[in-house]
Short mmCIF file of C-alpha atoms and ligand atoms in Angstrom, two decimals:
data_model
loop_
_atom_site.label_atom_id
_atom_site.label_comp_id
_atom_site.label_asym_id
_atom_site.label_seq_id
_atom_site.Cartn_x
_atom_site.Cartn_y
_atom_site.Cartn_z
CA MET A 1 245.52 -79.65 95.86
CA SER A 2 242.12 -79.92 94.17
CA GLY A 3 240.37 -77.57 96.07
CA LEU A 4 243.10 -75.13 94.95
CA PHE A 5 243.36 -77.16 91.62
CA LEU A 6 239.30 -76.13 91.47
CA ALA A 7 239.25 -72.31 92.15
CA HIS A 8 241.04 -71.87 89.07
CA HIS A 9 239.13 -72.93 87.04
CA LEU A 10 235.87 -71.37 88.73
CA ALA A 11 237.77 -68.41 88.83
CA GLU A 12 238.68 -68.53 84.79
CA ALA A 13 234.71 -69.60 85.26
CA GLY A 14 233.93 -66.40 86.22
CA ILE A 15 231.92 -68.20 88.71
CA GLU A 16 231.57 -65.86 92.59
CA TYR A 17 233.09 -68.69 95.27
CA GLN A 18 234.68 -69.11 98.77
CA ILE A 19 237.03 -71.87 100.03
CA PHE A 20 236.84 -72.93 103.97
CA GLU A 21 240.67 -74.09 105.33
CA LYS A 22 240.37 -75.46 108.63
CA ARG A 23 244.27 -75.16 108.27
CA ALA A 24 247.00 -71.99 109.10
CA GLY A 25 247.55 -72.18 105.37
CA VAL A 26 247.43 -74.03 102.41
CA GLY A 27 248.15 -77.18 101.56
CA GLY A 28 246.58 -79.84 103.33
CA THR A 29 248.27 -82.91 103.85
CA TRP A 30 250.67 -81.00 102.47
CA TYR A 31 250.36 -78.27 105.41
CA ASP A 32 249.84 -80.55 108.02
CA ASN A 33 252.84 -83.67 107.10
CA THR A 34 256.57 -82.06 108.15
CA TYR A 35 258.38 -84.73 109.41
CA PRO A 36 262.48 -85.64 107.85
CA GLY A 37 262.40 -87.21 105.25
CA LEU A 38 259.16 -86.11 103.91
CA HIS A 39 259.37 -86.28 100.09
CA VAL A 40 256.63 -86.85 97.75
CA ASP A 41 257.05 -90.20 96.17
CA VAL A 42 255.72 -89.47 92.78
CA ILE A 43 258.41 -87.76 89.76
CA THR A 44 257.26 -83.95 90.51
CA ARG A 45 256.70 -82.88 87.17
CA SER A 46 253.67 -84.84 87.30
CA TYR A 47 252.80 -83.78 90.81
CA GLU A 48 252.71 -79.53 89.17
CA PHE A 49 249.14 -77.71 88.18
CA PRO A 50 249.64 -78.29 83.54
CA PHE A 51 248.87 -74.14 83.82
CA ALA A 52 250.93 -73.21 86.92
CA ARG A 53 254.76 -75.17 85.53
CA LYS A 54 257.55 -74.72 88.58
CA ASN A 55 261.05 -75.40 87.78
CA TYR A 56 262.33 -75.01 90.82
CA TRP A 57 262.56 -78.38 91.70
CA SER A 58 266.12 -79.46 93.64
CA LYS A 59 265.51 -82.62 93.20
CA ARG A 60 263.03 -85.91 90.69
CA TYR A 61 260.89 -86.89 93.99
CA ALA A 62 260.60 -83.28 95.68
CA PRO A 63 260.56 -83.02 99.42
CA GLY A 64 257.90 -82.21 100.84
CA SER A 65 259.10 -78.80 102.00
CA GLU A 66 258.54 -77.67 98.44
CA ILE A 67 255.14 -79.04 97.53
CA ARG A 68 253.97 -77.41 99.97
CA ARG A 69 255.85 -73.93 98.97
CA TYR A 70 254.36 -74.54 95.65
CA LEU A 71 251.36 -73.85 96.20
CA THR A 72 251.48 -71.96 98.72
CA ASP A 73 253.45 -69.34 96.07
CA PHE A 74 250.66 -70.72 93.73
CA ALA A 75 247.48 -69.74 96.29
CA ARG A 76 249.16 -66.09 96.52
CA GLU A 77 249.81 -65.59 92.24
CA GLN A 78 246.80 -66.57 91.30
CA GLY A 79 244.98 -64.59 93.60
CA VAL A 80 243.37 -67.58 95.48
CA VAL A 81 244.17 -66.56 99.35
CA ARG A 82 241.80 -64.21 98.61
CA HIS A 83 239.48 -66.02 98.49
CA ILE A 84 240.48 -68.21 101.36
CA ARG A 85 238.74 -68.68 105.36
CA PHE A 86 241.75 -69.84 107.44
CA ASN A 87 240.73 -71.57 110.76
CA THR A 88 237.07 -72.41 109.48
CA GLU A 89 236.16 -75.84 109.57
CA VAL A 90 232.90 -76.06 107.59
CA ARG A 91 230.70 -77.84 110.60
CA GLN A 92 227.78 -79.31 108.94
CA ALA A 93 226.62 -78.69 105.30
CA GLU A 94 223.05 -78.81 105.20
CA TRP A 95 219.69 -78.42 102.76
CA GLU A 96 217.50 -76.16 103.75
CA ASP A 97 215.36 -74.94 101.23
CA ASP A 98 216.95 -76.10 97.89
CA ALA A 99 220.21 -74.71 99.18
CA TRP A 100 222.83 -75.39 101.37
CA THR A 101 223.45 -74.05 104.74
CA LEU A 102 226.71 -74.13 105.79
CA THR A 103 227.57 -73.85 109.65
CA LEU A 104 230.61 -72.77 110.90
CA PRO A 105 232.85 -72.63 113.89
CA ASP A 106 231.45 -69.72 115.52
CA GLY A 107 227.33 -70.80 114.64
CA SER A 108 227.34 -68.69 111.20
CA THR A 109 226.05 -69.55 109.11
CA GLU A 110 226.11 -68.92 105.53
CA VAL A 111 223.83 -70.21 101.74
CA PHE A 112 225.29 -71.98 98.75
CA ASP A 113 224.55 -72.43 95.52
CA VAL A 114 227.35 -76.28 95.48
CA VAL A 115 229.02 -77.60 98.02
CA VAL A 116 232.38 -79.48 96.54
CA ALA A 117 234.42 -81.58 99.42
CA ALA A 118 238.50 -81.06 98.77
CA THR A 119 238.83 -82.20 101.86
CA GLY A 120 241.46 -85.37 100.55
CA PHE A 121 241.43 -88.47 102.55
CA LEU A 122 244.81 -87.82 104.45
CA HIS A 123 243.70 -85.87 107.20
CA VAL A 124 242.71 -87.36 109.35
CA PRO A 125 244.94 -89.76 111.99
CA LYS A 126 245.06 -92.72 113.14
CA ARG A 127 246.06 -92.81 116.62
CA PRO A 128 246.52 -96.05 117.70
CA THR A 129 244.93 -97.23 121.70
CA PHE A 130 247.56 -99.68 122.73
CA PRO A 131 247.46 -100.97 126.02
CA GLY A 132 249.69 -98.50 128.71
CA THR A 133 249.42 -95.42 125.10
CA ASP A 134 248.74 -92.51 128.26
CA THR A 135 252.19 -93.61 130.23
CA PHE A 136 254.27 -92.53 128.19
CA GLU A 137 256.59 -90.20 129.68
CA GLY A 138 258.92 -89.55 126.76
CA HIS A 139 256.77 -87.43 123.96
CA SER A 140 255.21 -89.46 121.62
CA TRP A 141 253.19 -87.80 117.93
CA HIS A 142 251.65 -88.63 115.59
CA SER A 143 253.15 -88.79 112.23
CA SER A 144 251.23 -85.85 110.39
CA GLU A 145 251.40 -83.50 113.69
CA TRP A 146 256.04 -83.52 113.97
CA ASP A 147 256.90 -81.64 116.93
CA HIS A 148 259.18 -79.35 115.89
CA GLY A 149 260.01 -78.19 119.14
CA VAL A 150 261.70 -81.50 121.03
CA ASP A 151 265.25 -81.69 120.31
CA LEU A 152 266.33 -85.61 118.63
CA THR A 153 269.62 -85.45 119.35
CA GLY A 154 270.95 -88.10 122.00
CA LYS A 155 266.75 -89.64 122.10
CA ARG A 156 265.75 -93.26 121.82
CA ILE A 157 263.48 -92.62 119.28
CA GLY A 158 261.40 -95.16 118.38
CA VAL A 159 258.95 -95.31 114.90
CA VAL A 160 255.45 -97.83 114.51
CA GLY A 161 254.35 -98.67 110.66
CA THR A 162 255.27 -99.25 108.13
CA GLY A 163 253.73 -97.35 104.90
CA SER A 164 255.30 -94.68 102.94
CA SER A 165 255.59 -92.16 105.92
CA GLY A 166 257.51 -94.70 108.73
CA ILE A 167 259.35 -95.01 105.35
CA GLN A 168 260.70 -92.54 105.08
CA ILE A 169 260.69 -91.04 108.11
CA VAL A 170 262.87 -93.64 109.52
CA SER A 171 265.51 -94.12 106.43
CA GLU A 172 266.23 -90.31 107.18
CA LEU A 173 266.09 -90.10 111.53
CA GLY A 174 268.64 -93.76 110.06
CA LYS A 175 270.40 -91.58 108.36
CA GLN A 176 271.31 -89.13 110.04
CA ASN A 177 273.15 -91.21 112.60
CA HIS A 178 269.06 -91.41 115.06
CA ASP A 179 269.51 -94.21 117.10
CA VAL A 180 265.78 -95.63 115.46
CA LYS A 181 263.58 -99.02 116.34
CA HIS A 182 261.49 -99.59 114.16
CA PHE A 183 257.85 -100.95 115.03
CA ILE A 184 256.84 -102.78 112.03
CA ARG A 185 253.46 -104.51 112.24
CA THR A 186 253.99 -106.47 108.74
CA PRO A 187 256.71 -105.78 106.74
CA GLN A 188 256.17 -104.18 103.59
CA TRP A 189 256.98 -104.21 100.47
CA ILE A 190 259.69 -100.64 99.14
CA GLN A 191 261.25 -100.09 95.60
CA ILE A 192 264.52 -99.34 95.97
CA ARG A 193 263.62 -95.00 93.50
CA GLN A 194 267.14 -93.44 93.18
CA ASN A 195 266.17 -89.56 93.98
CA LYS A 196 268.80 -87.76 91.59
CA LYS A 197 269.37 -83.87 92.03
CA ILE A 198 268.24 -81.41 89.46
CA SER A 199 270.66 -79.92 87.54
CA PRO A 200 271.01 -76.04 86.85
CA LEU A 201 271.19 -77.07 83.31
CA GLU A 202 267.55 -79.23 83.22
CA ARG A 203 265.76 -76.78 84.97
CA VAL A 204 266.51 -74.43 82.53
CA LEU A 205 266.18 -76.31 79.72
CA LEU A 206 262.40 -76.91 81.15
CA ARG A 207 260.80 -73.32 80.98
CA VAL A 208 261.52 -74.20 77.11
CA PRO A 209 258.13 -75.74 76.94
CA ALA A 210 259.33 -78.62 73.54
CA LEU A 211 262.19 -78.93 75.76
CA ALA A 212 260.62 -79.65 78.70
CA GLY A 213 258.25 -82.20 76.71
CA TYR A 214 260.78 -84.14 75.64
CA TRP A 215 261.56 -84.21 79.34
CA ASP A 216 259.01 -85.04 80.25
CA ARG A 217 258.75 -88.23 77.31
CA ARG A 218 261.89 -89.08 79.30
CA VAL A 219 261.43 -89.62 81.94
CA ALA A 220 257.51 -91.33 81.33
CA ALA A 221 259.70 -93.85 79.76
CA LEU A 222 261.55 -94.13 82.94
CA ARG A 223 259.42 -94.66 84.93
CA VAL A 224 257.82 -97.89 83.04
CA ALA A 225 261.26 -98.79 82.20
CA THR A 226 261.52 -98.62 86.55
CA GLU A 227 258.83 -99.39 88.05
CA GLY A 228 256.16 -101.33 85.43
CA SER A 229 254.02 -100.41 83.62
CA GLU A 230 250.64 -99.33 84.83
CA THR A 231 248.60 -102.45 84.06
CA TRP A 232 250.49 -104.68 86.08
CA ARG A 233 248.84 -104.62 89.54
CA LEU A 234 244.95 -104.58 87.28
CA ILE A 235 245.42 -107.40 85.25
CA PRO A 236 246.86 -110.99 85.78
CA GLY A 237 250.51 -111.75 83.35
CA ASP A 238 252.96 -111.99 82.65
CA GLU A 239 254.38 -108.44 83.65
CA ARG A 240 252.57 -109.07 86.90
CA THR A 241 254.80 -112.20 87.35
CA VAL A 242 257.84 -110.56 86.23
CA GLN A 243 257.73 -106.99 88.48
CA THR A 244 256.82 -109.56 90.95
CA GLN A 245 259.98 -110.99 90.47
CA ARG A 246 261.80 -107.88 90.62
CA PHE A 247 261.23 -107.00 94.30
CA TYR A 248 262.07 -109.82 95.46
CA ASP A 249 265.28 -110.26 93.66
CA GLU A 250 266.13 -106.24 94.28
CA LEU A 251 265.72 -107.20 97.96
CA ALA A 252 267.83 -110.44 97.81
CA GLU A 253 270.59 -108.20 96.58
CA ALA A 254 270.31 -105.11 98.89
CA VAL A 255 269.81 -107.08 102.23
CA PRO A 256 272.02 -109.81 102.33
CA ASP A 257 271.76 -111.18 105.19
CA PRO A 258 268.48 -114.13 104.67
CA VAL A 259 267.39 -114.22 108.34
CA LEU A 260 267.00 -110.47 107.78
CA ARG A 261 266.27 -111.10 104.46
CA ASP A 262 262.53 -113.69 105.60
CA LYS A 263 261.41 -110.27 107.49
CA LEU A 264 261.76 -107.94 105.65
CA THR A 265 259.71 -110.44 103.05
CA PRO A 266 256.25 -108.97 103.57
CA LYS A 267 253.84 -112.12 102.78
CA ASP A 268 250.87 -110.35 100.57
CA PRO A 269 252.66 -110.58 97.40
CA PRO A 270 254.04 -106.72 95.92
CA GLY A 271 251.39 -104.04 95.53
CA CYS A 272 248.68 -104.81 97.46
CA LYS A 273 249.34 -101.89 99.23
CA ARG A 274 251.13 -99.01 97.91
CA ILE A 275 254.64 -99.85 97.52
CA PRO A 276 256.81 -96.91 99.50
CA LYS A 277 260.09 -95.15 97.46
CA SER A 278 263.12 -95.15 99.38
CA PRO A 279 266.62 -95.62 97.64
CA ASP A 280 268.00 -96.59 101.28
CA TYR A 281 265.51 -97.08 103.55
CA TYR A 282 267.12 -101.08 102.80
CA GLN A 283 270.86 -100.14 103.74
CA VAL A 284 269.52 -97.74 107.21
CA VAL A 285 267.72 -100.96 108.46
CA GLN A 286 271.06 -103.36 108.33
CA ARG A 287 272.62 -100.02 110.02
CA PRO A 288 273.46 -100.06 113.91
CA ASN A 289 272.18 -97.72 114.59
CA VAL A 290 269.33 -98.94 112.97
CA THR A 291 266.52 -102.25 114.88
CA PRO A 292 263.52 -103.43 112.89
CA VAL A 293 261.60 -105.05 115.38
CA PHE A 294 259.69 -107.50 114.04
CA GLY A 295 255.51 -108.54 114.57
CA GLY A 296 254.24 -105.26 115.95
CA VAL A 297 253.16 -103.82 119.16
CA GLN A 298 252.43 -105.23 122.11
CA ARG A 299 251.53 -102.64 124.72
CA VAL A 300 253.57 -98.85 125.67
CA GLU A 301 255.18 -98.16 128.92
CA PRO A 302 255.98 -95.17 131.22
CA ASN A 303 259.83 -95.47 129.82
CA GLY A 304 258.65 -97.29 125.58
CA ILE A 305 257.16 -100.38 124.19
CA VAL A 306 256.84 -103.57 124.53
CA ASP A 307 256.81 -105.89 122.03
CA PRO A 308 254.65 -108.70 121.36
CA ASP A 309 257.94 -110.51 122.96
CA GLY A 310 257.78 -108.93 125.83
CA THR A 311 260.88 -107.01 125.96
CA LEU A 312 260.36 -103.65 126.58
CA HIS A 313 262.47 -101.54 123.94
CA GLU A 314 263.26 -97.78 126.19
CA LEU A 315 262.67 -94.62 123.79
CA ASP A 316 262.47 -90.89 124.78
CA VAL A 317 259.87 -90.55 120.99
CA ILE A 318 257.08 -93.02 120.16
CA VAL A 319 256.65 -91.58 116.34
CA TYR A 320 253.09 -93.09 115.27
CA ALA A 321 253.69 -93.87 110.87
CA THR A 322 250.41 -95.79 112.06
CA GLY A 323 248.19 -93.86 108.79
CA PHE A 324 244.77 -92.59 108.38
CA ASP A 325 241.13 -92.15 108.63
CA THR A 326 241.53 -92.88 104.37
CA HIS A 327 237.89 -93.31 104.25
CA ALA A 328 236.34 -89.95 107.11
CA TYR A 329 237.04 -88.53 103.73
CA MET A 330 235.60 -84.80 104.30
CA ARG A 331 233.64 -86.07 107.91
CA PRO A 332 233.78 -84.94 110.56
CA MET A 333 231.49 -82.43 109.08
CA GLU A 334 227.97 -83.34 108.75
CA VAL A 335 226.70 -83.66 105.13
CA VAL A 336 222.11 -83.47 105.16
CA GLY A 337 220.36 -83.62 102.90
CA PRO A 338 217.08 -83.50 101.28
CA GLY A 339 214.48 -85.23 104.16
CA GLY A 340 217.05 -85.97 106.70
CA LEU A 341 219.36 -88.34 104.47
CA THR A 342 222.89 -87.94 106.00
CA VAL A 343 226.37 -88.67 104.49
CA GLU A 344 226.42 -91.14 107.56
CA GLU A 345 224.11 -92.96 107.03
CA MET A 346 224.97 -93.49 103.35
CA TRP A 347 227.84 -94.64 104.47
CA ALA A 348 227.60 -97.34 107.49
CA ASP A 349 228.11 -99.46 105.22
CA GLY A 350 230.61 -98.12 103.17
CA VAL A 351 231.98 -95.21 101.22
CA TYR A 352 230.90 -94.87 97.47
CA SER A 353 230.35 -92.53 95.19
CA TYR A 354 229.42 -91.52 91.28
CA ARG A 355 232.92 -91.89 90.04
CA GLY A 356 234.53 -91.05 92.48
CA MET A 357 232.22 -87.37 93.03
CA GLY A 358 228.87 -87.75 93.42
CA LEU A 359 226.41 -88.46 96.60
CA PRO A 360 222.31 -90.31 95.53
CA GLY A 361 220.73 -87.75 96.54
CA MET A 362 222.44 -84.92 97.48
CA PRO A 363 221.61 -82.60 95.23
CA ASN A 364 224.77 -79.98 94.13
CA PHE A 365 226.66 -81.89 96.58
CA PHE A 366 230.46 -83.19 94.96
CA LEU A 367 233.60 -84.86 95.97
CA LEU A 368 236.59 -84.66 94.31
CA ASN A 369 238.70 -88.08 94.42
CA GLY A 370 235.72 -89.37 96.03
CA PRO A 371 235.48 -92.97 97.54
CA PHE A 372 236.94 -95.05 93.80
CA ALA A 373 239.09 -92.41 92.47
CA PRO A 374 242.52 -93.25 91.76
CA VAL A 375 244.44 -91.80 94.10
CA ASN A 376 247.02 -94.61 94.25
CA SER A 377 247.88 -94.78 90.89
CA VAL A 378 246.96 -91.91 88.48
CA ALA A 379 248.81 -88.79 89.86
CA ILE A 380 246.42 -86.22 91.93
CA PRO A 381 246.66 -83.14 89.46
CA THR A 382 245.75 -85.71 86.27
CA CYS A 383 242.62 -87.41 89.15
CA LEU A 384 241.92 -83.80 89.28
CA ARG A 385 242.21 -82.21 85.42
CA ASP A 386 239.58 -85.29 84.70
CA GLU A 387 237.28 -84.84 87.79
CA VAL A 388 237.13 -81.08 87.81
CA GLY A 389 236.86 -81.57 84.02
CA PHE A 390 233.42 -83.34 84.58
CA LEU A 391 232.59 -80.54 87.14
CA MET A 392 232.47 -77.47 85.09
CA ARG A 393 230.79 -79.56 83.27
CA LEU A 394 227.88 -80.32 85.77
CA LEU A 395 227.93 -76.44 86.20
CA ASP A 396 227.36 -75.47 83.63
CA THR A 397 224.25 -77.69 82.60
CA MET A 398 222.26 -75.99 86.05
CA GLN A 399 222.66 -73.39 84.83
CA ARG A 400 221.65 -73.68 81.71
CA GLU A 401 218.39 -75.61 83.14
CA GLY A 402 218.20 -73.83 86.60
CA ARG A 403 218.38 -77.21 89.26
CA ALA A 404 220.40 -79.29 91.34
CA LEU A 405 221.90 -81.79 89.97
CA ALA A 406 222.11 -85.19 91.78
CA PRO A 407 223.43 -88.54 90.13
CA SER A 408 220.55 -90.97 90.04
CA ALA A 409 220.44 -94.05 92.57
CA GLU A 410 220.87 -96.55 89.37
CA SER A 411 223.55 -94.86 87.98
CA THR A 412 225.72 -94.90 91.33
CA ALA A 413 224.86 -98.46 91.49
CA ALA A 414 226.01 -99.01 88.60
CA PHE A 415 229.26 -96.94 88.13
CA CYS A 416 229.72 -99.44 91.82
CA ASP A 417 229.57 -102.08 90.15
CA THR A 418 232.04 -101.50 87.41
CA VAL A 419 234.31 -101.32 89.35
CA ARG A 420 233.31 -103.47 91.70
CA SER A 421 233.39 -105.97 89.77
CA ALA A 422 236.70 -105.36 88.12
CA LEU A 423 238.85 -105.31 91.53
CA PRO A 424 239.34 -109.27 92.58
CA GLY A 425 241.57 -109.04 88.73
CA THR A 426 244.24 -106.00 90.91
CA THR A 427 247.07 -106.61 93.56
CA TYR A 428 245.45 -104.28 95.39
CA SER A 429 242.03 -107.18 96.66
CA LEU A 430 244.94 -109.20 97.44
CA CYS A 431 245.36 -108.05 101.17
CA ASP A 432 243.84 -105.43 103.61
CA ASN A 433 245.64 -102.05 103.32
CA TRP A 434 244.76 -98.22 103.16
CA TYR A 435 241.85 -98.91 100.21
CA THR A 436 239.93 -101.55 101.76
CA ASP A 437 237.00 -101.26 103.45
CA LYS A 438 234.96 -102.79 106.60
CA GLY A 439 233.02 -105.41 103.58
CA GLY A 440 237.85 -106.07 103.04
CA VAL A 441 236.37 -103.77 99.48
CA ALA A 442 239.58 -101.53 98.44
CA ILE A 443 238.17 -98.54 97.32
CA ILE A 444 240.49 -97.59 94.72
CA TRP A 445 240.17 -97.01 90.83
CA PRO A 446 241.36 -100.45 89.10
CA PHE A 447 241.11 -99.00 85.44
CA THR A 448 244.44 -97.47 83.76
CA ARG A 449 244.71 -93.59 83.60
CA GLN A 450 243.08 -93.81 80.12
CA GLN A 451 240.07 -94.79 80.82
CA HIS A 452 239.12 -92.70 83.51
CA ALA A 453 239.47 -89.92 81.38
CA ASP A 454 238.13 -91.70 79.34
CA GLN A 455 234.59 -92.29 82.30
CA TYR A 456 233.87 -88.45 82.59
CA ALA A 457 233.88 -87.61 78.76
CA ASP A 458 231.20 -90.60 78.07
CA ALA A 459 230.02 -90.14 81.60
CA ASP A 460 225.58 -88.56 80.74
CA ILE A 461 224.04 -85.75 82.22
CA ALA A 462 221.33 -88.44 81.80
CA ASP A 463 222.80 -90.57 84.86
CA PHE A 464 222.18 -87.18 87.62
CA GLU A 465 218.50 -86.38 88.65
CA ARG A 466 217.20 -82.49 88.77
CA PHE A 467 216.09 -81.24 92.19
CA PRO A 468 214.48 -77.80 92.71
CA ALA A 469 217.17 -75.08 93.26
CA ARG A 470 216.67 -72.25 95.51
CA ARG A 471 217.81 -69.53 92.90
CA GLU A 472 217.87 -69.09 89.31
CA LEU A 473 221.03 -70.44 88.78
CA ALA A 474 221.47 -68.57 85.54
CA ALA A 475 222.47 -65.31 88.19
CA PRO A 476 227.05 -67.07 89.30
CA VAL A 477 226.02 -69.07 90.67
CA ARG A 478 227.60 -69.43 94.94
CA ALA A 479 229.97 -72.13 95.04
P1 LIG B 1 249.76 -96.26 105.66
O1 LIG B 1 250.42 -96.02 104.38
O2 LIG B 1 248.32 -96.69 106.22
O3 LIG B 1 250.25 -96.88 106.77
C1 LIG B 1 250.82 -97.20 107.84
C2 LIG B 1 251.25 -98.11 109.34
O4 LIG B 1 251.14 -98.13 110.19
C3 LIG B 1 251.66 -99.85 108.46
O5 LIG B 1 252.79 -99.96 108.73
C4 LIG B 1 250.80 -100.60 109.24
O6 LIG B 1 250.83 -101.58 109.18
C5 LIG B 1 250.67 -99.31 110.69
N1 LIG B 1 249.82 -99.59 111.91
C6 LIG B 1 248.69 -99.19 111.93
N2 LIG B 1 247.82 -99.25 112.82
C7 LIG B 1 248.95 -100.12 113.21
C8 LIG B 1 248.88 -100.96 114.79
N3 LIG B 1 247.64 -100.66 116.14
N4 LIG B 1 250.15 -101.41 114.92
C9 LIG B 1 250.71 -101.69 114.68
N5 LIG B 1 251.43 -100.85 113.10
C10 LIG B 1 250.12 -100.18 113.00
O7 LIG B 1 249.70 -94.61 106.54
P2 LIG B 1 250.91 -93.84 105.79
O8 LIG B 1 252.56 -94.11 105.91
O9 LIG B 1 251.02 -92.03 106.56
O10 LIG B 1 251.01 -93.28 104.26
C11 LIG B 1 249.26 -92.39 103.96
C12 LIG B 1 249.31 -92.78 102.53
O11 LIG B 1 249.69 -91.32 102.67
C13 LIG B 1 250.32 -93.47 101.39
O12 LIG B 1 250.61 -94.37 100.95
C14 LIG B 1 250.23 -92.13 100.07
O13 LIG B 1 249.10 -91.98 99.54
C15 LIG B 1 250.85 -91.14 101.97
N6 LIG B 1 251.69 -90.15 101.74
C16 LIG B 1 252.31 -90.03 100.60
C17 LIG B 1 253.71 -89.69 101.03
C18 LIG B 1 253.90 -89.69 99.07
O14 LIG B 1 253.98 -89.19 98.18
N7 LIG B 1 255.80 -88.71 99.70
C19 LIG B 1 254.37 -90.22 101.64
C20 LIG B 1 253.60 -90.45 103.23
C21 LIG B 1 252.59 -91.06 102.89
P3 LIG B 1 249.54 -103.07 109.31
O15 LIG B 1 250.41 -103.21 107.62
O16 LIG B 1 250.25 -104.03 109.79
O17 LIG B 1 247.88 -102.41 109.42
#
């Protein structure tokens, strides 16, 4: 998504660009993930690019197939696809002679003035290595690598993991009457939210900008009414208490059996992990064809999973919905800056960045949705609007000055200090989650959406050090 979003702005600015894509099609994580039940979990209208509105969504939270179609249509209709080299995973980016040399899988190299790692953070699957994993004689796969060649009819299916992926998969397979065991190491708070169909009338109304604006405002108000304001997770206070109680109340109403309810009740407070939304997960785990298994996985055997009590659950299929290496960002690509400095060395003690986008000592190398971006609380296109707006400003400065730019170490440290000092007040710092780094710090934006936009408006170009650039950047930039 971020590569396509940026491409639109580069094209508008007349900047020559090339996109390298490791997969055979566009969509990133929406290309990889095709599991049953996949839906976007923010209101789809806020997931559209503001400059590419569509009105073909079937549901308020659209199925993954529609998001993938949207991104594919966008790339084709806007001509971005002509700039994409598919099946081409960049191996290395090295700053040589004041420009970036990219090394491609066939060993060939290409030189660019600017490199943007629009790689996302959900592209390296985390596959657990339980004792005996390799001995399993059935089919198994990670949730982002669904094997649609396997017919699930009559199969006994185990799903490991209770993040958004695991919850959506179990909800869907359970409803389809499959025999499902859900292996729950840590129960999750789940927001019970209905996924309404978008009616043909609504679709027509969404074509009229003024009415679409009215619809959007109504949906935003509805979202606050049902999910709370964006600040309850950021700042302790009464609203957090009210929202927390709401999760307990909804669980109590959905799961009358006190024993099961107790097992499904997380020990950590709501909002410390990313909250999955599901209209029916709690109903589904109470169906006779679905069994929650608590405590995680002790080991895998040729014919199933052994739980911590030593009980063997015989299975034909295991789905590992165990998440991603969310701090990989552009890696395994190797980034080597001036003087041989590598990203691997910079991030040895944990990932960080300047405003989610820049790395000190790495001239003209930028990330989109990098460390400390608000990827949990702000819809991705809104994050991108702020980040890409700032990046375009930086490109303009490069062109005017004919120099390469990297944030200074001081400005990066000041940004990281500001963010880290706000994190302890947020719910994100109350447990381990996929934002947490090795040192236990949540790598996430702890402020509001508006503060995210404002930080770029206020950002000072003086925060950036100048480096020699190979050629006069007043000539078209090659990004
Ligand atoms: P995740 O939120 O990181 O969840 C991973 C799950 O696997 C957790 O329940 C974790 O348990 C469990 N797990 C990991 N290793 C395990 C092990 N060794 N043994 C037992 N359990 C293990 O991953 P995800 O569900 O793929 O979601 C990642 C993010 O992707 C989401 O938060 C969201 O941002 C995005 N996503 C979005 C959508 C959407 O928009 N529709 C859908 C899916 C995903 P612990 O909690 O105990 O570690």
